[in-house]
Structures are given as C-alpha cells and as structure tokens.
C-alpha cells in the first residue's frame, strides 16, 4: 500500500473492506477509523481505497503464478486423497463440488441445482444440466454415484472415509438426479458435500494424473512436488469462467523465499506467510495482505483420564491461568481472534456468541491448584513447533504459573513424529486442529465419547445424545440451540483450552484483484484461481 | 605405470566398495529407526489399527529388518531402486529428472568455482604476504564464515527484490534459451561458488606454500629458475595431490549439501526430493537418495586419491 497513514496496516484495510461488505455506512466507517486513531483525512483516503478495490471490474487474461508452502512427491490430483493445501488448490481449479461454502459460511449450490430431503436421511441431488468434463463428456448422476461411493472403498484410501461411512447408498434415479441414503439422519449433508474431498470426478476414473474434471481450468502439466500448470476451460459451465488465462501453482517451503519471490515479482500470491514477514510486505509499495480467520486453532490438552488432568481443579485452574488476550496480542501479533475453549469458530452460523472466554485470573487459578494439592509440584507440558506457536504459548503459561508458585516444566519436542508420538498421548500437551465446515464434524471428531481424536478423553453420554439429536434436525433454530449448549459443555467440562483462533495471512501483489476471505481457509478457501484477476 | 601403482589403485577401489557396503547398512538401519512409519502416514491420524496392520503387511513392512535389508541390497545390486511407498512410482523415475538437475547445477558451479579457486589460490601462494595475498585471505575467511542461506537470501534481496535483474526462483525445467539459462542459474551458482570456492582457495594456497618450502624448490631457486617456473614446473606437480583432494571434498558437497540453495531458489533438485521423502517416510526414496549422495562422495574422493597416486612423481 502506498499511503502511509499512522500505524494503519493492511489488516485494518481488510477490516474496513469487510465492514463495507456487511453494509456499514460511510459515517459508521469514519467513526470506526476515528476510534482507531486515524485522522479524518487519512480515513477518507483509506475509505476511498477500500471502496474502489471493491468496485473494480474483473479483467480477462494473464498468467497467474502463485505459491503455497508445502509440496512433496505425495502431491495428488485425486480429491479423495488430497491432504495438503496445495492439493486443495489444484483440485478446486480442476474439479467442482456439488455445493460450496460462500464467504459468510452459507452453503450454496455448484454442480447441484438442489440438494433436498424431507427426513434428512434420504437426499435427492438434482444436477445442473449441460455441464461437461474437460474431455467433452457430459456430467451425469452416474459420475456422482462413482465419486461419492469411492470414499467407502478402503483401497482408495480416502481421507474422508470416516465421514463418508454414514452414506449407505448412492444411486442414479435419472441422468440428472441422484439419491443419497444415509445410515442415520444428518441435516448437514449439503455442507459436508462442500468439503474439498467430495469433488466430482468422472465415472470409472482410476488414473487421476490427467485431472479431468468440470472445473474452471484444464490441466496442462503436473509434476508432483514441483509444479502444475492449468489453462482456462473455455467450456466452463459458469458464465464467463475464470478471468485469468492460465494458472501456475507450486510450493516454496521457505517463508522468506516465498515473500522474496513475491516482492521480486516472480509470483503474484504467496500463501500463508508468518507474522514476522508481514512488516516487510507492508513496507513495500504495490503489495497487500489478505487475512482470514477460519477456525484453525492451537489448543492445550489435559487428559482427564490421567494425572494431573483427572483432578477437576487442575483443569479449572489451567483455564484461568491461560492469558488469552496476551496470546492474541503478543504471541500471534494480533493475527488471531479470541476463542472460548470450544472449537466452533466465530465465522460459523452456529457459533455461540453468548459464551464468553474465561478471564485471566491467576488468583482463582492458584485457589484451584491449591485445592487440587498441586502447588509445588512440577508439571510437564509438551510443546512443539508442529503445533503452531505452542512453544510460545507454553512459555506464557510457565511464566504465569511461576508467579503463583506453580512449576510447569515445558518440554519442547521435535516436530517430526509429534503427531504420532505425543499428541493425544501425553498427559498435558498441545494440539493443532484445522477448520471443519460443521459443528457436527468437529464434535464427532474431537468430543463425542467415541471420537477418534478425543484429545482430553472427554466423555459424556448427555453430549453424545445431543450430538445425534441435532444431527437429524432440519430445523436450524433448534439445532442452533442444541449446539449452543454443547459449546458451553465443552468449554466447561472438557480438558481442552482453546485460547484463540489463528488467522491465516496471504501476501499478494496489488495487481491481483478479487481475492476474498473464506471460512474454508486461506487463498479464498483454496479456490481463488477461479475468481481472481490480474490488473495491469 | 608400475605394478606398485596399480596395486595402490586397486586397494583404493576395494576400500571404496567396502565403505559403500558399510554405508548402505548404516543408511538402511538409520532410516528404519525413524519414528512413525509409512502406513500410519498414508492412512492419516484417524486410521484404525486393523487398517494400519493390513497395509503394513501388504507393504512387507513387518518382515524382519535383515530380510528387508537383503531384499533392498539385492535390488540395488541389480539396479532396481524400488518403488516409492507414497505414490507407487519407481524411485528411479522420481529421482531421474531431479538428479539431472542437481548434477547440472553442480557441474555449472564446478565450471566456475574450480578455475576461479585455483587461480586465486595459486597466485595468492605466489605472492605470499603481499597485499593481494592478504586481501584474498581476508575475503575467503569472510566468505567461509557466512552461512550459505545468508549469502543466498542476501543475493535474492539485492538482485531480485531491489534491482529486479534476476528471478528469485530458479525453475531449471523452464530453460529454453541461453539467456534464460544464465538468468536461472546465476544466483544459485553464485551462492554455491561462494561456499565451495573459499574452501578450495584456502587449501590450494596452503598446498602450494607447503611445497614451496621443500628442498627441491630451494634447489630450483638456487639454480636461478624464475618464479613462475618454480611454481608451475616444480611446486605445482607436487601439490596436485592435496589440491585435487581439496577440490573433491568441496565438490562432493555440491552433490548432497545443496539443500539450502535448492530450498531458497525452489530449485527442483535431488536434495529437496530427499527431504520430501523424510517427511512422508518414503523409505525407498530416502535410502536411494542417501546412497546416491554416498556414491557421489565416494567416487569423488576415490578419484582424487587415484589422481594423487598417479601425480606423485615419487611413485612413477
């Protein structure tokens, strides 16, 4: 950004832009800016810049080069096996889903025209007509049957096998209608179908190296671990298709190298940069940042079935000893949103806004630790670079503990092997959870009694019952009420402390327009290629 | 060539082969000790124990270690590097293009670094103690002391970010013209030359100075030989052994140690491939890469030894 006004940063720009999208008036915005300490004149410039960015019209053409942060020989174009953000970006460019989540977290239709059910158990999917694959074949319900059923086949090795297991059958009613039957009612199905893994591929595909889908781009070349090139699909079913002519994607794992490549003009988008690189990008004219908070978090887990977590007062004490605001401000340098010890993000329509984060209260914590008889004991806390910023968070807890006479022995262990050797295993350790689209998935994955990743071994039959009940409810208000209560239960009873939701920051050239935040993750929920354009 | 020299060379080759065998043993068991295995990584965290056990037995991961080692060694001996655990592609195919890229980078670097280092090293020794010698010494010590990631990052900042002369990334596969070749390789080659040339300059200078203090050089001096003649005719042939050794040691670094430069310039080489392999516990890939590095290192060192034997006038 060229204008240098006080300590105004691109993240503030993002805030203003999102306020405009929400429909804030000019007067409200100027108030907001004044409150932020920005003078009226400067405020007006920023406002002009933000609104002009929104008013810009897409331009066609150009070659976009973008870089993610991880790639390996395991890179794949098979949506079922996609595991890295790089895979998601490629799949989003080449394939389509039946539905997708828009920037406000609402489910929209993509390949499907309608996804309906009267009992949340048997679902009818009506497809758009006239959609063709890159090789010319027309999309039919048989492709949907194949694409969904393959997640159930253990030989495929689908990453969403556990979620897909609830599907008992998918059958084609007519060429454009498919019927999905679930084992038990689940009102979230339209949202689940918006996950990246449920992209629609062609019936009978076994070789995914050609990347034939219905997407906005056709694959030109793909070298796992090196890069991929895709060109605009002229027959794309959405009117106009992509704005850019071609799209090159690769990974630069080194954070500095990624930022340097952006600054030198080699690439137009550098995904997920670290807070410390932000200043460098902000100090250069012609570059901008795009910030998304999508529900990724690093949390402190205390196993309730082991010492010391088995003492309820230890868990209560820890929840009071975590200084959430300090983590947000100093550890994350402002790139985080305060969380309230439960996993549903503020971007979700099911977020319980009534549930406030616990206040930092060392005295109360001390009271609980004394009650648990733990003062004076040394408690090991396992942290690692594998769980983003957990080492810094652990240090804060250690310092806060020292002031009330609690000793925490912070053990920093290697990233390599952390998830199989320490996570879910050590009595007190850190975890890191990626965003999931629905509360149901989060709760079933992390908090139900039989959850595979039940980090604190939280068990409650009441909670399990509520989870099943809410899953089958098509009435959204009723579900929200149940999910609200479940969020309170997790926050109060589970042994997990979720201090903040982490933000993702993508750095981009000012020439790249149209990139918006999306609750599915950075890089516009990984689907940016279809929506962005190059200006000048 | 005398019988004695041939014997010496044969012994060197035998030692190299034996070393390779020991190294293969070490590589295999060191990688087998990595925590976590491919089955768990492939199936993800939510996998059931039965699924993991099934995959493990399908991939022969639960065979005894010595059996897997023998099978692997047998494959290597017959030129079969195995199949990648992660994407079922033959390892040779994965390595192929990447290996060529790394060798090309190493070759171009050697082409610049070796003549530069020899010239600077020998001339510094010729004018020992002069201002020229001192500046070369200070410069090389300075360069040795700067880690290569620093050199590479600084080069990117100056030439790409501020001056915008050269690309910050180095896609070797995109090269279609000589001009592009120069642009793509300029910065990786400069960064690597910094690291390897400094070492070679120091060792060449030392080797030449060493021979300059020997009695036969003194004799040549007393006989009235000119300074260049003393260096080139009398000292240098006797310093060839140590110099070639220094070159081999520095160049062997280029085969396996270029990971930092490959990372910073996003150069698709073999070192980066191996790091990928470690992250996914793709043992056949890691082991093959490790063996390639060892073979590269050993051949350079052995070659240097043989050259030293052949160049030694006393053995002729």
Short mmCIF file of N, CA and C in Angstrom, two decimals, chain B residues 67-211:
data_model
loop_
_atom_site.label_atom_id
_atom_site.label_comp_id
_atom_site.label_asym_id
_atom_site.label_seq_id
_atom_site.Cartn_x
_atom_site.Cartn_y
_atom_site.Cartn_z
N UNK B 67 15.78 -59.19 6.61
CA UNK B 67 15.20 -59.67 5.37
C UNK B 67 14.95 -58.49 4.42
N UNK B 68 14.40 -57.40 5.00
CA UNK B 68 14.14 -56.21 4.18
C UNK B 68 15.44 -55.63 3.67
N UNK B 69 16.49 -55.69 4.51
CA UNK B 69 17.79 -55.14 4.12
C UNK B 69 18.37 -55.92 2.95
N UNK B 70 18.31 -57.26 3.06
CA UNK B 70 18.87 -58.09 2.00
C UNK B 70 18.11 -57.89 0.70
N UNK B 71 16.77 -57.78 0.83
CA UNK B 71 15.96 -57.60 -0.37
C UNK B 71 16.32 -56.27 -1.05
N UNK B 72 16.50 -55.25 -0.20
CA UNK B 72 16.82 -53.93 -0.72
C UNK B 72 18.20 -53.92 -1.38
N UNK B 73 19.18 -54.56 -0.70
CA UNK B 73 20.55 -54.60 -1.21
C UNK B 73 20.59 -55.35 -2.53
N UNK B 74 19.83 -56.46 -2.59
CA UNK B 74 19.75 -57.23 -3.83
C UNK B 74 19.21 -56.37 -4.96
N UNK B 75 18.17 -55.59 -4.65
CA UNK B 75 17.58 -54.70 -5.64
C UNK B 75 18.61 -53.69 -6.13
N UNK B 76 19.33 -53.08 -5.18
CA UNK B 76 20.34 -52.07 -5.53
C UNK B 76 21.39 -52.66 -6.45
N UNK B 77 21.85 -53.87 -6.09
CA UNK B 77 22.91 -54.52 -6.86
C UNK B 77 22.46 -54.75 -8.30
N UNK B 78 21.15 -55.06 -8.46
CA UNK B 78 20.66 -55.31 -9.82
C UNK B 78 20.12 -54.04 -10.47
N UNK B 79 20.38 -52.88 -9.83
CA UNK B 79 19.99 -51.60 -10.44
C UNK B 79 18.54 -51.24 -10.20
N UNK B 80 17.85 -51.96 -9.31
CA UNK B 80 16.45 -51.65 -9.04
C UNK B 80 16.36 -50.86 -7.74
N UNK B 81 15.96 -49.61 -7.83
CA UNK B 81 15.93 -48.76 -6.64
C UNK B 81 14.64 -48.94 -5.85
N UNK B 82 13.73 -49.74 -6.34
CA UNK B 82 12.49 -49.98 -5.61
C UNK B 82 11.38 -49.04 -6.05
N UNK B 83 10.24 -49.16 -5.38
CA UNK B 83 9.08 -48.36 -5.72
C UNK B 83 8.73 -47.47 -4.55
N UNK B 84 8.38 -46.23 -4.84
CA UNK B 84 8.04 -45.29 -3.78
C UNK B 84 6.82 -45.80 -3.01
N UNK B 85 6.87 -45.73 -1.69
CA UNK B 85 5.72 -46.14 -0.88
C UNK B 85 4.56 -45.19 -1.09
N UNK B 86 4.87 -43.92 -1.32
CA UNK B 86 3.84 -42.90 -1.27
C UNK B 86 2.98 -42.86 -2.53
N UNK B 87 3.60 -42.92 -3.71
CA UNK B 87 2.76 -42.83 -4.90
C UNK B 87 3.00 -43.93 -5.92
N UNK B 88 3.66 -45.02 -5.46
CA UNK B 88 3.79 -46.21 -6.30
C UNK B 88 4.50 -45.99 -7.63
N UNK B 89 5.31 -44.94 -7.71
CA UNK B 89 6.10 -44.69 -8.91
C UNK B 89 7.48 -45.26 -8.64
N UNK B 90 8.14 -45.87 -9.66
CA UNK B 90 9.50 -46.34 -9.42
C UNK B 90 10.40 -45.20 -8.93
N UNK B 91 11.21 -45.49 -7.92
CA UNK B 91 12.07 -44.46 -7.35
C UNK B 91 13.00 -43.87 -8.41
N UNK B 92 13.47 -44.75 -9.30
CA UNK B 92 14.39 -44.30 -10.35
C UNK B 92 13.74 -43.19 -11.19
N UNK B 93 12.44 -43.34 -11.44
CA UNK B 93 11.74 -42.34 -12.24
C UNK B 93 11.61 -41.02 -11.47
N UNK B 94 11.33 -41.12 -10.16
CA UNK B 94 11.22 -39.91 -9.33
C UNK B 94 12.55 -39.18 -9.29
N UNK B 95 13.63 -39.96 -9.14
CA UNK B 95 14.95 -39.36 -8.97
C UNK B 95 15.47 -38.82 -10.30
N UNK B 96 15.21 -39.55 -11.37
CA UNK B 96 15.76 -39.25 -12.69
C UNK B 96 15.96 -37.77 -13.00
N UNK B 97 14.86 -37.05 -13.25
CA UNK B 97 14.95 -35.66 -13.66
C UNK B 97 15.60 -34.79 -12.61
N UNK B 98 15.29 -35.09 -11.34
CA UNK B 98 15.82 -34.28 -10.24
C UNK B 98 17.33 -34.44 -10.15
N UNK B 99 17.81 -35.67 -10.38
CA UNK B 99 19.23 -35.93 -10.28
C UNK B 99 19.97 -35.17 -11.38
N UNK B 100 19.38 -35.20 -12.58
CA UNK B 100 20.00 -34.46 -13.69
C UNK B 100 20.09 -32.97 -13.33
N UNK B 101 19.03 -32.43 -12.73
CA UNK B 101 19.04 -31.02 -12.34
C UNK B 101 20.16 -30.71 -11.35
N UNK B 102 20.27 -31.57 -10.32
CA UNK B 102 21.31 -31.34 -9.31
C UNK B 102 22.70 -31.44 -9.93
N UNK B 103 22.88 -32.44 -10.79
CA UNK B 103 24.18 -32.60 -11.42
C UNK B 103 24.51 -31.40 -12.32
N UNK B 104 23.47 -30.88 -12.99
CA UNK B 104 23.70 -29.73 -13.86
C UNK B 104 24.14 -28.51 -13.03
N UNK B 105 23.43 -28.32 -11.90
CA UNK B 105 23.79 -27.21 -11.02
C UNK B 105 25.21 -27.40 -10.50
N UNK B 106 25.52 -28.64 -10.07
CA UNK B 106 26.85 -28.92 -9.55
C UNK B 106 27.90 -28.71 -10.63
N UNK B 107 27.59 -29.17 -11.85
CA UNK B 107 28.54 -29.06 -12.95
C UNK B 107 28.84 -27.61 -13.30
N UNK B 108 27.77 -26.81 -13.42
CA UNK B 108 27.97 -25.40 -13.77
C UNK B 108 28.75 -24.69 -12.67
N UNK B 109 28.42 -25.01 -11.41
CA UNK B 109 29.14 -24.40 -10.30
C UNK B 109 30.61 -24.78 -10.35
N UNK B 110 30.88 -26.08 -10.61
CA UNK B 110 32.26 -26.53 -10.65
C UNK B 110 33.02 -25.83 -11.77
N UNK B 111 32.33 -25.64 -12.90
CA UNK B 111 32.95 -24.99 -14.06
C UNK B 111 33.46 -23.58 -13.71
N UNK B 112 32.70 -22.90 -12.85
CA UNK B 112 33.13 -21.56 -12.45
C UNK B 112 34.06 -21.60 -11.25
N UNK B 113 33.69 -22.43 -10.27
CA UNK B 113 34.38 -22.37 -8.98
C UNK B 113 35.79 -22.91 -9.05
N UNK B 114 36.01 -24.02 -9.79
CA UNK B 114 37.33 -24.64 -9.77
C UNK B 114 38.41 -23.74 -10.40
N UNK B 115 38.20 -23.25 -11.64
CA UNK B 115 39.24 -22.37 -12.20
C UNK B 115 39.46 -21.12 -11.35
N UNK B 116 38.36 -20.57 -10.85
CA UNK B 116 38.48 -19.37 -10.02
C UNK B 116 39.31 -19.66 -8.77
N UNK B 117 38.99 -20.77 -8.11
CA UNK B 117 39.67 -21.10 -6.87
C UNK B 117 41.15 -21.39 -7.12
N UNK B 118 41.43 -22.14 -8.20
CA UNK B 118 42.82 -22.50 -8.48
C UNK B 118 43.63 -21.25 -8.78
N UNK B 119 43.08 -20.38 -9.63
CA UNK B 119 43.80 -19.16 -9.97
C UNK B 119 44.10 -18.33 -8.72
N UNK B 120 43.05 -18.10 -7.93
CA UNK B 120 43.24 -17.27 -6.75
C UNK B 120 44.19 -17.94 -5.75
N UNK B 121 44.03 -19.24 -5.56
CA UNK B 121 44.85 -19.96 -4.58
C UNK B 121 46.31 -19.96 -4.97
N UNK B 122 46.58 -20.28 -6.24
CA UNK B 122 47.99 -20.36 -6.69
C UNK B 122 48.63 -18.98 -6.70
N UNK B 123 47.90 -17.98 -7.21
CA UNK B 123 48.51 -16.64 -7.25
C UNK B 123 48.75 -16.10 -5.85
N UNK B 124 47.80 -16.43 -4.93
CA UNK B 124 47.99 -15.96 -3.55
C UNK B 124 49.26 -16.57 -2.97
N UNK B 125 49.51 -17.85 -3.31
CA UNK B 125 50.71 -18.51 -2.79
C UNK B 125 51.96 -17.91 -3.43
N UNK B 126 51.84 -17.57 -4.74
CA UNK B 126 52.99 -16.99 -5.44
C UNK B 126 53.41 -15.67 -4.81
N UNK B 127 52.42 -14.87 -4.48
CA UNK B 127 52.76 -13.55 -3.90
C UNK B 127 52.45 -13.56 -2.42
N UNK B 128 52.94 -14.59 -1.75
CA UNK B 128 52.66 -14.77 -0.35
C UNK B 128 53.08 -13.55 0.47
N UNK B 129 52.16 -13.10 1.35
CA UNK B 129 52.47 -11.98 2.22
C UNK B 129 52.20 -10.62 1.60
N UNK B 130 51.92 -10.59 0.28
CA UNK B 130 51.66 -9.31 -0.36
C UNK B 130 50.26 -8.81 -0.01
N UNK B 131 49.96 -7.60 -0.43
CA UNK B 131 48.65 -7.03 -0.17
C UNK B 131 47.58 -7.89 -0.84
N UNK B 132 47.92 -8.36 -2.06
CA UNK B 132 47.00 -9.20 -2.81
C UNK B 132 46.67 -10.46 -2.03
N UNK B 133 47.73 -11.13 -1.53
CA UNK B 133 47.54 -12.37 -0.76
C UNK B 133 46.67 -12.11 0.46
N UNK B 134 46.97 -11.00 1.14
CA UNK B 134 46.21 -10.72 2.36
C UNK B 134 44.74 -10.44 2.06
N UNK B 135 44.49 -9.71 0.97
CA UNK B 135 43.08 -9.43 0.68
C UNK B 135 42.33 -10.71 0.31
N UNK B 136 43.01 -11.59 -0.48
CA UNK B 136 42.35 -12.86 -0.82
C UNK B 136 42.04 -13.65 0.45
N UNK B 137 43.03 -13.69 1.36
CA UNK B 137 42.83 -14.45 2.60
C UNK B 137 41.65 -13.90 3.41
N UNK B 138 41.66 -12.59 3.59
CA UNK B 138 40.57 -11.99 4.39
C UNK B 138 39.23 -12.26 3.74
N UNK B 139 39.20 -12.11 2.42
CA UNK B 139 37.95 -12.32 1.69
C UNK B 139 37.45 -13.76 1.85
N UNK B 140 38.36 -14.71 1.68
CA UNK B 140 37.92 -16.11 1.75
C UNK B 140 37.48 -16.46 3.17
N UNK B 141 38.20 -15.98 4.17
CA UNK B 141 37.78 -16.27 5.54
C UNK B 141 36.40 -15.67 5.80
N UNK B 142 36.21 -14.47 5.28
CA UNK B 142 34.91 -13.82 5.43
C UNK B 142 33.80 -14.65 4.81
N UNK B 143 34.07 -15.12 3.60
CA UNK B 143 33.04 -15.88 2.88
C UNK B 143 32.74 -17.21 3.56
N UNK B 144 33.83 -17.87 4.04
CA UNK B 144 33.62 -19.15 4.73
C UNK B 144 32.75 -18.95 5.96
N UNK B 145 32.92 -17.80 6.61
CA UNK B 145 32.20 -17.57 7.86
C UNK B 145 30.73 -17.25 7.67
N UNK B 146 30.33 -16.85 6.45
CA UNK B 146 28.92 -16.53 6.25
C UNK B 146 28.19 -17.79 5.82
N UNK B 147 27.14 -18.17 6.55
CA UNK B 147 26.41 -19.36 6.12
C UNK B 147 25.74 -19.12 4.77
N UNK B 148 25.57 -20.20 4.00
CA UNK B 148 25.10 -20.02 2.63
C UNK B 148 23.66 -19.49 2.54
N UNK B 149 22.82 -19.80 3.55
CA UNK B 149 21.45 -19.29 3.45
C UNK B 149 21.44 -17.77 3.50
N UNK B 150 22.45 -17.26 4.21
CA UNK B 150 22.60 -15.81 4.33
C UNK B 150 23.02 -15.22 2.98
N UNK B 151 24.03 -15.85 2.37
CA UNK B 151 24.51 -15.39 1.06
C UNK B 151 23.37 -15.42 0.06
N UNK B 152 22.65 -16.57 0.05
CA UNK B 152 21.59 -16.74 -0.94
C UNK B 152 20.47 -15.73 -0.70
N UNK B 153 20.07 -15.57 0.56
CA UNK B 153 18.97 -14.65 0.84
C UNK B 153 19.37 -13.22 0.52
N UNK B 154 20.61 -12.87 0.87
CA UNK B 154 21.07 -11.51 0.58
C UNK B 154 21.10 -11.28 -0.93
N UNK B 155 21.56 -12.30 -1.67
CA UNK B 155 21.61 -12.18 -3.13
C UNK B 155 20.21 -11.96 -3.69
N UNK B 156 19.24 -12.70 -3.18
CA UNK B 156 17.86 -12.54 -3.65
C UNK B 156 17.37 -11.13 -3.35
N UNK B 157 17.65 -10.68 -2.10
CA UNK B 157 17.17 -9.34 -1.72
C UNK B 157 17.74 -8.27 -2.64
N UNK B 158 19.03 -8.38 -2.93
CA UNK B 158 19.67 -7.35 -3.75
C UNK B 158 19.28 -7.46 -5.22
N UNK B 159 19.49 -8.65 -5.80
CA UNK B 159 19.33 -8.77 -7.25
C UNK B 159 17.89 -8.97 -7.71
N UNK B 160 17.05 -9.57 -6.84
CA UNK B 160 15.67 -9.80 -7.28
C UNK B 160 14.72 -8.75 -6.75
N UNK B 161 14.77 -8.55 -5.43
CA UNK B 161 13.75 -7.70 -4.82
C UNK B 161 14.01 -6.23 -5.13
N UNK B 162 15.28 -5.77 -4.97
CA UNK B 162 15.53 -4.35 -5.16
C UNK B 162 15.91 -3.99 -6.60
N UNK B 163 16.84 -4.76 -7.18
CA UNK B 163 17.28 -4.40 -8.53
C UNK B 163 16.40 -5.01 -9.61
N UNK B 164 15.73 -6.10 -9.28
CA UNK B 164 14.85 -6.81 -10.21
C UNK B 164 15.59 -7.25 -11.49
N UNK B 165 16.85 -7.64 -11.35
CA UNK B 165 17.61 -8.12 -12.50
C UNK B 165 17.39 -9.60 -12.76
N UNK B 166 17.31 -10.34 -11.66
CA UNK B 166 17.26 -11.79 -11.79
C UNK B 166 16.01 -12.34 -11.10
N UNK B 167 15.51 -13.50 -11.55
CA UNK B 167 14.35 -14.07 -10.87
C UNK B 167 14.73 -14.62 -9.50
N UNK B 168 13.79 -14.55 -8.54
CA UNK B 168 14.07 -15.05 -7.20
C UNK B 168 13.97 -16.57 -7.16
N UNK B 169 13.29 -17.14 -8.15
CA UNK B 169 13.13 -18.59 -8.18
C UNK B 169 13.91 -19.14 -9.36
N UNK B 170 14.26 -20.38 -9.26
CA UNK B 170 15.11 -20.97 -10.28
C UNK B 170 14.48 -22.25 -10.81
N UNK B 171 13.62 -22.10 -11.81
CA UNK B 171 12.97 -23.29 -12.38
C UNK B 171 13.82 -23.86 -13.50
N UNK B 172 14.61 -24.85 -13.17
CA UNK B 172 15.53 -25.40 -14.15
C UNK B 172 14.80 -25.99 -15.35
N UNK B 173 13.55 -26.42 -15.13
CA UNK B 173 12.85 -27.11 -16.22
C UNK B 173 12.28 -26.16 -17.26
N UNK B 174 12.33 -24.85 -16.98
CA UNK B 174 11.75 -23.88 -17.90
C UNK B 174 12.73 -23.34 -18.92
N UNK B 175 13.99 -23.78 -18.84
CA UNK B 175 15.02 -23.16 -19.65
C UNK B 175 14.86 -23.49 -21.13
N UNK B 176 14.76 -22.46 -21.97
CA UNK B 176 14.67 -22.71 -23.41
C UNK B 176 15.74 -21.96 -24.20
N UNK B 177 16.39 -20.96 -23.57
CA UNK B 177 17.43 -20.24 -24.31
C UNK B 177 18.64 -20.01 -23.42
N UNK B 178 19.73 -19.63 -24.03
CA UNK B 178 20.97 -19.42 -23.28
C UNK B 178 20.80 -18.27 -22.28
N UNK B 179 20.12 -17.23 -22.74
CA UNK B 179 19.90 -16.07 -21.88
C UNK B 179 19.13 -16.48 -20.63
N UNK B 180 18.09 -17.33 -20.83
CA UNK B 180 17.32 -17.82 -19.70
C UNK B 180 18.18 -18.67 -18.78
N UNK B 181 19.00 -19.52 -19.41
CA UNK B 181 19.89 -20.38 -18.64
C UNK B 181 20.75 -19.55 -17.70
N UNK B 182 21.30 -18.46 -18.24
CA UNK B 182 22.14 -17.58 -17.43
C UNK B 182 21.33 -16.99 -16.28
N UNK B 183 20.13 -16.52 -16.61
CA UNK B 183 19.32 -15.87 -15.57
C UNK B 183 18.92 -16.86 -14.48
N UNK B 184 18.51 -18.06 -14.91
CA UNK B 184 18.03 -19.04 -13.94
C UNK B 184 19.15 -19.52 -13.03
N UNK B 185 20.35 -19.73 -13.61
CA UNK B 185 21.43 -20.32 -12.82
C UNK B 185 22.29 -19.29 -12.11
N UNK B 186 22.20 -18.04 -12.50
CA UNK B 186 23.13 -17.04 -11.97
C UNK B 186 23.21 -17.07 -10.44
N UNK B 187 22.07 -16.89 -9.79
CA UNK B 187 22.15 -16.76 -8.34
C UNK B 187 22.47 -18.05 -7.59
N UNK B 188 21.86 -19.19 -7.95
CA UNK B 188 22.27 -20.43 -7.25
C UNK B 188 23.76 -20.69 -7.43
N UNK B 189 24.27 -20.47 -8.65
CA UNK B 189 25.68 -20.75 -8.90
C UNK B 189 26.57 -19.79 -8.11
N UNK B 190 26.20 -18.52 -8.07
CA UNK B 190 26.99 -17.56 -7.29
C UNK B 190 27.00 -17.97 -5.81
N UNK B 191 25.84 -18.29 -5.29
CA UNK B 191 25.76 -18.66 -3.86
C UNK B 191 26.61 -19.88 -3.57
N UNK B 192 26.51 -20.89 -4.43
CA UNK B 192 27.28 -22.11 -4.18
C UNK B 192 28.76 -21.88 -4.38
N UNK B 193 29.11 -21.06 -5.38
CA UNK B 193 30.53 -20.77 -5.63
C UNK B 193 31.15 -20.12 -4.40
N UNK B 194 30.40 -19.22 -3.79
CA UNK B 194 30.88 -18.57 -2.57
C UNK B 194 31.33 -19.60 -1.56
N UNK B 195 30.48 -20.60 -1.36
CA UNK B 195 30.75 -21.57 -0.31
C UNK B 195 31.91 -22.50 -0.67
N UNK B 196 31.86 -23.08 -1.89
CA UNK B 196 32.87 -24.10 -2.20
C UNK B 196 34.20 -23.49 -2.62
N UNK B 197 34.17 -22.35 -3.29
CA UNK B 197 35.42 -21.79 -3.79
C UNK B 197 36.32 -21.35 -2.63
N UNK B 198 35.72 -20.76 -1.62
CA UNK B 198 36.52 -20.26 -0.49
C UNK B 198 37.37 -21.37 0.11
N UNK B 199 36.73 -22.53 0.30
CA UNK B 199 37.43 -23.68 0.86
C UNK B 199 38.59 -24.11 -0.04
N UNK B 200 38.31 -24.16 -1.35
CA UNK B 200 39.33 -24.60 -2.30
C UNK B 200 40.50 -23.63 -2.35
N UNK B 201 40.21 -22.32 -2.31
CA UNK B 201 41.27 -21.31 -2.36
C UNK B 201 42.23 -21.50 -1.20
N UNK B 202 41.66 -21.64 -0.01
CA UNK B 202 42.49 -21.78 1.19
C UNK B 202 43.39 -23.01 1.09
N UNK B 203 42.78 -24.13 0.66
CA UNK B 203 43.57 -25.37 0.64
C UNK B 203 44.60 -25.38 -0.48
N UNK B 204 44.28 -24.80 -1.63
CA UNK B 204 45.25 -24.72 -2.72
C UNK B 204 46.45 -23.88 -2.30
N UNK B 205 46.12 -22.74 -1.70
CA UNK B 205 47.19 -21.83 -1.26
C UNK B 205 48.11 -22.55 -0.29
N UNK B 206 47.51 -23.22 0.68
CA UNK B 206 48.30 -23.93 1.69
C UNK B 206 49.18 -25.01 1.06
N UNK B 207 48.59 -25.76 0.11
CA UNK B 207 49.34 -26.86 -0.51
C UNK B 207 50.53 -26.33 -1.29
N UNK B 208 50.32 -25.25 -2.05
CA UNK B 208 51.41 -24.69 -2.84
C UNK B 208 52.49 -24.13 -1.93
N UNK B 209 52.10 -23.42 -0.89
CA UNK B 209 53.08 -22.85 0.04
C UNK B 209 53.90 -23.95 0.69
N UNK B 210 53.19 -25.07 0.99
CA UNK B 210 53.84 -26.21 1.60
C UNK B 210 55.00 -26.73 0.74
N UNK B 211 54.70 -26.87 -0.56
CA UNK B 211 55.74 -27.40 -1.45
C UNK B 211 56.84 -26.37 -1.70
#
